């Protein structure tokens, strides 16, 4: 019902840009079906909350800095065993396989204070942690980091809007980081919008509470696939790899790329 009317328009395409409307902002388009399979069997996808955001992120291509410094944040210590994400910590440490000089910050060291102070130095930022979407107060949606004496550990969308970020790519390997509240003008307020306007070019984020193991596998393949591929295609190939091991879309369809596809 959703895809059949537009399928003839996709002939010859390699990538499909999705600008959702209303409830479709929460739709996992990579799990939609065409006549002969899932859409990712044929096309790489990228998203944007609006056409103006696509124009903004495409316009940053010429201004993209040659900053290849990589920051990987994994399994911040939130104070309880129930919130531990052991595979998230492995995920962050595994970044050194692809980026040997990456800065890896985990556990008690991954504080909100440290991240807010240092985030502007890095060109690629990977965050493997918990995320929290606040439907009633979307500006209070947060990436969960370790608390310290100065901060409570909730890096909220409201605070992110005020940061100066120079990252070409931010990967939010956390739960519900891609969700936001749709306003009357179909404008999304949430973590993705905050990171874009803080200076990010592309964002990898999630629509629901992702599986720790499946996400770690997907992210591993995503970074491996960046060699010689654009990021939308790297994500598609990673989703196909995970689908071969975990067939249900719950394991591979939550992660999506927002902003630019390159």
Short mmCIF file of N, CA and C in Angstrom, two decimals, residues 58-180:
data_model
loop_
_atom_site.label_atom_id
_atom_site.label_comp_id
_atom_site.label_asym_id
_atom_site.label_seq_id
_atom_site.Cartn_x
_atom_site.Cartn_y
_atom_site.Cartn_z
N UNK A 58 23.67 18.99 2.47
CA UNK A 58 24.36 18.94 1.18
C UNK A 58 25.25 20.17 1.01
N UNK A 59 24.76 21.31 1.49
CA UNK A 59 25.55 22.54 1.39
C UNK A 59 26.82 22.51 2.18
N UNK A 60 26.90 21.64 3.19
CA UNK A 60 28.10 21.53 4.01
C UNK A 60 29.18 20.66 3.37
N UNK A 61 28.87 20.02 2.24
CA UNK A 61 29.87 19.14 1.63
C UNK A 61 31.17 19.87 1.32
N UNK A 62 31.05 21.08 0.75
CA UNK A 62 32.25 21.83 0.38
C UNK A 62 33.03 22.31 1.59
N UNK A 63 32.30 22.45 2.71
CA UNK A 63 32.94 22.96 3.92
C UNK A 63 33.40 21.85 4.86
N UNK A 64 33.25 20.62 4.44
CA UNK A 64 33.63 19.51 5.31
C UNK A 64 35.12 19.53 5.61
N UNK A 65 35.44 19.55 6.89
CA UNK A 65 36.84 19.62 7.30
C UNK A 65 37.50 18.26 7.12
N UNK A 66 38.82 18.29 7.02
CA UNK A 66 39.58 17.06 6.88
C UNK A 66 39.90 16.47 8.25
N UNK A 67 39.01 16.69 9.20
CA UNK A 67 39.22 16.21 10.56
C UNK A 67 38.87 14.72 10.64
N UNK A 68 39.88 13.89 10.79
CA UNK A 68 39.67 12.45 10.85
C UNK A 68 39.84 11.91 12.27
N UNK A 69 39.86 12.79 13.26
CA UNK A 69 39.95 12.33 14.65
C UNK A 69 38.65 11.62 15.02
N UNK A 70 38.80 10.47 15.67
CA UNK A 70 37.66 9.63 15.98
C UNK A 70 37.50 9.50 17.50
N UNK A 71 36.28 9.69 17.96
CA UNK A 71 35.94 9.50 19.37
C UNK A 71 34.92 8.37 19.47
N UNK A 72 35.20 7.39 20.32
CA UNK A 72 34.28 6.29 20.56
C UNK A 72 33.93 6.26 22.05
N UNK A 73 32.64 6.38 22.34
CA UNK A 73 32.14 6.37 23.71
C UNK A 73 31.31 5.10 23.89
N UNK A 74 31.63 4.30 24.91
CA UNK A 74 30.92 3.04 25.08
C UNK A 74 30.57 2.72 26.51
N UNK A 75 29.34 2.28 26.72
CA UNK A 75 28.88 1.78 28.01
C UNK A 75 29.24 2.70 29.17
N UNK A 76 28.81 3.96 29.14
CA UNK A 76 29.07 4.83 30.29
C UNK A 76 28.51 4.23 31.57
N UNK A 77 29.19 4.46 32.67
CA UNK A 77 28.76 3.92 33.96
C UNK A 77 27.59 4.76 34.48
N UNK A 78 26.38 4.19 34.44
CA UNK A 78 25.18 4.90 34.89
C UNK A 78 24.82 4.58 36.34
N UNK A 79 25.67 3.80 37.00
CA UNK A 79 25.49 3.60 38.43
C UNK A 79 24.82 2.32 38.84
N UNK A 80 24.28 1.54 37.87
CA UNK A 80 23.62 0.28 38.22
C UNK A 80 24.00 -0.81 37.23
N UNK A 81 24.05 -2.04 37.72
CA UNK A 81 24.35 -3.18 36.85
C UNK A 81 23.27 -3.37 35.79
N UNK A 82 22.05 -2.98 36.12
CA UNK A 82 20.93 -3.17 35.20
C UNK A 82 21.10 -2.38 33.91
N UNK A 83 21.89 -1.31 33.94
CA UNK A 83 22.07 -0.47 32.76
C UNK A 83 23.36 -0.78 32.01
N UNK A 84 24.11 -1.78 32.47
CA UNK A 84 25.35 -2.13 31.78
C UNK A 84 25.07 -2.66 30.38
N UNK A 85 25.93 -2.25 29.43
CA UNK A 85 25.84 -2.71 28.05
C UNK A 85 27.21 -3.24 27.64
N UNK A 86 27.52 -4.48 28.01
CA UNK A 86 28.87 -5.00 27.73
C UNK A 86 29.23 -5.02 26.26
N UNK A 87 28.25 -5.31 25.40
CA UNK A 87 28.56 -5.32 23.97
C UNK A 87 28.79 -3.90 23.45
N UNK A 88 28.17 -2.90 24.10
CA UNK A 88 28.41 -1.51 23.70
C UNK A 88 29.86 -1.12 23.99
N UNK A 89 30.39 -1.61 25.11
CA UNK A 89 31.79 -1.32 25.42
C UNK A 89 32.72 -2.00 24.42
N UNK A 90 32.40 -3.24 24.06
CA UNK A 90 33.19 -3.93 23.04
C UNK A 90 33.08 -3.20 21.70
N UNK A 91 31.88 -2.71 21.43
CA UNK A 91 31.63 -1.97 20.19
C UNK A 91 32.54 -0.74 20.10
N UNK A 92 32.65 -0.01 21.21
CA UNK A 92 33.51 1.18 21.22
C UNK A 92 34.98 0.81 21.07
N UNK A 93 35.41 -0.21 21.79
CA UNK A 93 36.81 -0.63 21.69
C UNK A 93 37.15 -1.18 20.31
N UNK A 94 36.16 -1.79 19.66
CA UNK A 94 36.38 -2.35 18.33
C UNK A 94 36.60 -1.27 17.28
N UNK A 95 36.25 -0.02 17.60
CA UNK A 95 36.50 1.08 16.66
C UNK A 95 37.98 1.20 16.32
N UNK A 96 38.83 0.77 17.23
CA UNK A 96 40.27 0.84 16.98
C UNK A 96 40.71 -0.13 15.88
N UNK A 97 39.89 -1.12 15.57
CA UNK A 97 40.22 -2.01 14.47
C UNK A 97 40.21 -1.25 13.15
N UNK A 98 39.24 -0.34 13.01
CA UNK A 98 39.12 0.45 11.79
C UNK A 98 39.89 1.77 11.90
N UNK A 99 39.89 2.35 13.11
CA UNK A 99 40.56 3.64 13.34
C UNK A 99 41.55 3.46 14.49
N UNK A 100 42.79 3.03 14.21
CA UNK A 100 43.75 2.70 15.27
C UNK A 100 44.04 3.85 16.23
N UNK A 101 43.91 5.10 15.77
CA UNK A 101 44.21 6.25 16.63
C UNK A 101 42.99 6.80 17.34
N UNK A 102 41.88 6.08 17.32
CA UNK A 102 40.65 6.57 17.94
C UNK A 102 40.82 6.76 19.45
N UNK A 103 40.16 7.78 19.97
CA UNK A 103 40.06 7.98 21.41
C UNK A 103 38.86 7.19 21.91
N UNK A 104 39.07 6.27 22.84
CA UNK A 104 38.00 5.44 23.37
C UNK A 104 37.76 5.81 24.84
N UNK A 105 36.52 6.15 25.15
CA UNK A 105 36.17 6.56 26.51
C UNK A 105 35.00 5.69 26.97
N UNK A 106 35.17 4.99 28.09
CA UNK A 106 34.14 4.08 28.57
C UNK A 106 33.97 4.22 30.08
N UNK A 107 32.92 3.57 30.59
CA UNK A 107 32.71 3.48 32.03
C UNK A 107 32.59 4.83 32.72
N UNK A 108 33.28 4.97 33.86
CA UNK A 108 33.19 6.19 34.66
C UNK A 108 33.84 7.39 33.97
N UNK A 109 34.69 7.13 32.98
CA UNK A 109 35.37 8.23 32.28
C UNK A 109 34.46 8.90 31.26
N UNK A 110 33.40 8.23 30.84
CA UNK A 110 32.53 8.75 29.79
C UNK A 110 31.46 9.66 30.39
N UNK A 111 31.90 10.77 30.96
CA UNK A 111 30.97 11.68 31.64
C UNK A 111 30.39 12.71 30.69
N UNK A 112 29.25 13.23 31.05
CA UNK A 112 28.64 14.31 30.27
C UNK A 112 29.56 15.52 30.22
N UNK A 113 30.22 15.85 31.32
CA UNK A 113 31.12 17.02 31.36
C UNK A 113 32.26 16.87 30.36
N UNK A 114 32.87 15.68 30.32
CA UNK A 114 34.00 15.46 29.42
C UNK A 114 33.55 15.54 27.97
N UNK A 115 32.43 14.88 27.67
CA UNK A 115 31.93 14.86 26.30
C UNK A 115 31.58 16.27 25.82
N UNK A 116 30.85 17.03 26.62
CA UNK A 116 30.46 18.39 26.23
C UNK A 116 31.67 19.28 26.00
N UNK A 117 32.72 19.07 26.78
CA UNK A 117 33.93 19.89 26.66
C UNK A 117 34.76 19.53 25.44
N UNK A 118 34.80 18.25 25.08
CA UNK A 118 35.75 17.78 24.07
C UNK A 118 35.12 17.39 22.74
N UNK A 119 33.81 17.37 22.63
CA UNK A 119 33.15 16.83 21.45
C UNK A 119 33.51 17.59 20.17
N UNK A 120 33.83 18.87 20.29
CA UNK A 120 34.13 19.68 19.11
C UNK A 120 35.44 19.36 18.43
N UNK A 121 36.28 18.53 19.05
CA UNK A 121 37.60 18.21 18.50
C UNK A 121 37.56 17.10 17.46
N UNK A 122 36.45 16.38 17.35
CA UNK A 122 36.44 15.13 16.60
C UNK A 122 35.60 15.20 15.33
N UNK A 123 36.08 14.47 14.30
CA UNK A 123 35.38 14.44 13.02
C UNK A 123 34.41 13.30 12.88
N UNK A 124 34.65 12.21 13.61
CA UNK A 124 33.74 11.07 13.67
C UNK A 124 33.52 10.74 15.14
N UNK A 125 32.26 10.67 15.53
CA UNK A 125 31.92 10.41 16.93
C UNK A 125 30.96 9.24 17.00
N UNK A 126 31.34 8.22 17.77
CA UNK A 126 30.51 7.03 17.93
C UNK A 126 30.11 6.92 19.38
N UNK A 127 28.80 6.83 19.64
CA UNK A 127 28.29 6.74 21.00
C UNK A 127 27.48 5.46 21.14
N UNK A 128 27.97 4.53 21.96
CA UNK A 128 27.27 3.27 22.23
C UNK A 128 26.80 3.31 23.68
N UNK A 129 25.57 3.68 23.87
CA UNK A 129 25.04 3.87 25.21
C UNK A 129 23.52 3.74 25.19
N UNK A 130 22.90 4.09 26.31
CA UNK A 130 21.45 4.18 26.34
C UNK A 130 21.01 5.54 25.81
N UNK A 131 19.84 5.56 25.21
CA UNK A 131 19.21 6.81 24.82
C UNK A 131 17.80 6.85 25.38
N UNK A 132 17.29 8.02 25.58
CA UNK A 132 15.96 8.16 26.15
C UNK A 132 15.17 9.22 25.40
N UNK A 133 14.04 8.83 24.84
CA UNK A 133 13.16 9.76 24.12
C UNK A 133 12.06 10.24 25.05
N UNK A 134 11.93 11.55 25.20
CA UNK A 134 10.88 12.14 26.04
C UNK A 134 9.80 12.70 25.12
N UNK A 135 8.69 11.97 25.01
CA UNK A 135 7.63 12.35 24.08
C UNK A 135 6.98 13.67 24.45
N UNK A 136 6.80 13.91 25.74
CA UNK A 136 6.13 15.13 26.20
C UNK A 136 7.03 16.36 26.14
N UNK A 137 8.32 16.15 26.43
CA UNK A 137 9.29 17.25 26.40
C UNK A 137 10.48 16.81 25.54
N UNK A 138 10.35 16.88 24.21
CA UNK A 138 11.38 16.31 23.34
C UNK A 138 12.75 16.95 23.51
N UNK A 139 12.80 18.21 23.95
CA UNK A 139 14.10 18.84 24.17
C UNK A 139 14.85 18.20 25.34
N UNK A 140 14.14 17.42 26.16
CA UNK A 140 14.77 16.71 27.26
C UNK A 140 15.11 15.26 26.89
N UNK A 141 14.87 14.86 25.64
CA UNK A 141 15.39 13.58 25.16
C UNK A 141 16.90 13.60 25.31
N UNK A 142 17.49 12.47 25.68
CA UNK A 142 18.90 12.53 26.08
C UNK A 142 19.67 11.28 25.68
N UNK A 143 20.97 11.48 25.47
CA UNK A 143 21.94 10.39 25.42
C UNK A 143 22.46 10.23 26.84
N UNK A 144 22.45 9.00 27.34
CA UNK A 144 22.84 8.74 28.72
C UNK A 144 24.35 8.58 28.82
N UNK A 145 24.98 9.46 29.62
CA UNK A 145 26.41 9.39 29.89
C UNK A 145 26.62 9.27 31.39
N UNK A 146 27.87 9.08 31.79
CA UNK A 146 28.16 8.92 33.22
C UNK A 146 27.99 10.26 33.95
N UNK A 147 27.37 10.26 35.10
CA UNK A 147 27.26 11.49 35.88
C UNK A 147 28.57 11.79 36.62
N UNK A 148 28.74 13.03 37.00
CA UNK A 148 29.86 13.41 37.86
C UNK A 148 29.38 14.52 38.79
N UNK A 149 30.30 15.19 39.46
CA UNK A 149 29.89 16.21 40.43
C UNK A 149 29.22 17.40 39.76
N UNK A 150 29.53 17.64 38.48
CA UNK A 150 29.00 18.82 37.80
C UNK A 150 27.72 18.55 37.03
N UNK A 151 27.55 17.34 36.49
CA UNK A 151 26.43 17.05 35.60
C UNK A 151 25.76 15.74 35.99
N UNK A 152 24.47 15.61 35.60
CA UNK A 152 23.71 14.41 35.96
C UNK A 152 23.85 13.27 34.95
N UNK A 153 24.57 13.51 33.84
CA UNK A 153 24.80 12.47 32.85
C UNK A 153 23.80 12.45 31.71
N UNK A 154 22.79 13.30 31.74
CA UNK A 154 21.81 13.36 30.66
C UNK A 154 22.20 14.44 29.66
N UNK A 155 22.80 14.02 28.54
CA UNK A 155 23.15 14.98 27.48
C UNK A 155 21.89 15.20 26.65
N UNK A 156 21.14 16.23 26.98
CA UNK A 156 19.82 16.46 26.39
C UNK A 156 19.92 17.15 25.04
N UNK A 157 18.84 17.02 24.26
CA UNK A 157 18.76 17.75 22.99
C UNK A 157 18.89 19.25 23.22
N UNK A 158 18.31 19.73 24.30
CA UNK A 158 18.39 21.16 24.61
C UNK A 158 19.83 21.62 24.76
N UNK A 159 20.66 20.81 25.43
CA UNK A 159 22.06 21.20 25.60
C UNK A 159 22.84 21.04 24.29
N UNK A 160 22.52 19.99 23.53
CA UNK A 160 23.24 19.74 22.28
C UNK A 160 23.08 20.90 21.31
N UNK A 161 21.88 21.51 21.27
CA UNK A 161 21.67 22.67 20.40
C UNK A 161 22.71 23.76 20.64
N UNK A 162 23.21 23.86 21.86
CA UNK A 162 24.16 24.91 22.20
C UNK A 162 25.61 24.54 22.06
N UNK A 163 25.90 23.29 21.67
CA UNK A 163 27.28 22.86 21.52
C UNK A 163 27.82 23.25 20.14
N UNK A 164 29.13 23.31 20.02
CA UNK A 164 29.78 23.54 18.73
C UNK A 164 30.43 22.23 18.30
N UNK A 165 29.79 21.55 17.35
CA UNK A 165 30.23 20.23 16.90
C UNK A 165 30.74 20.33 15.47
N UNK A 166 31.90 19.75 15.22
CA UNK A 166 32.51 19.80 13.89
C UNK A 166 32.56 18.43 13.24
N UNK A 167 31.75 17.50 13.72
CA UNK A 167 31.81 16.12 13.26
C UNK A 167 31.13 15.96 11.91
N UNK A 168 31.78 15.22 11.03
CA UNK A 168 31.18 14.84 9.75
C UNK A 168 30.13 13.76 9.97
N UNK A 169 30.37 12.88 10.95
CA UNK A 169 29.45 11.78 11.23
C UNK A 169 29.35 11.56 12.73
N UNK A 170 28.12 11.47 13.22
CA UNK A 170 27.87 11.03 14.59
C UNK A 170 27.00 9.78 14.51
N UNK A 171 27.48 8.70 15.12
CA UNK A 171 26.73 7.45 15.17
C UNK A 171 26.21 7.27 16.59
N UNK A 172 24.89 7.28 16.75
CA UNK A 172 24.26 7.12 18.05
C UNK A 172 23.74 5.69 18.14
N UNK A 173 24.61 4.80 18.59
CA UNK A 173 24.24 3.40 18.73
C UNK A 173 23.56 3.22 20.08
N UNK A 174 22.36 3.78 20.17
CA UNK A 174 21.62 3.80 21.43
C UNK A 174 20.14 3.72 21.11
N UNK A 175 19.35 3.46 22.13
CA UNK A 175 17.91 3.26 21.93
C UNK A 175 17.17 4.56 21.67
N UNK A 176 16.30 4.55 20.68
CA UNK A 176 15.32 5.62 20.44
C UNK A 176 15.95 6.98 20.18
N UNK A 177 17.20 7.02 19.72
CA UNK A 177 17.85 8.31 19.50
C UNK A 177 17.31 9.03 18.29
N UNK A 178 16.70 8.30 17.35
CA UNK A 178 16.20 8.93 16.14
C UNK A 178 14.78 9.45 16.25
N UNK A 179 14.15 9.26 17.39
CA UNK A 179 12.77 9.71 17.54
C UNK A 179 12.72 11.19 17.90
N UNK A 180 11.61 11.81 17.56
CA UNK A 180 11.40 13.21 17.91
C UNK A 180 9.92 13.52 17.85
#
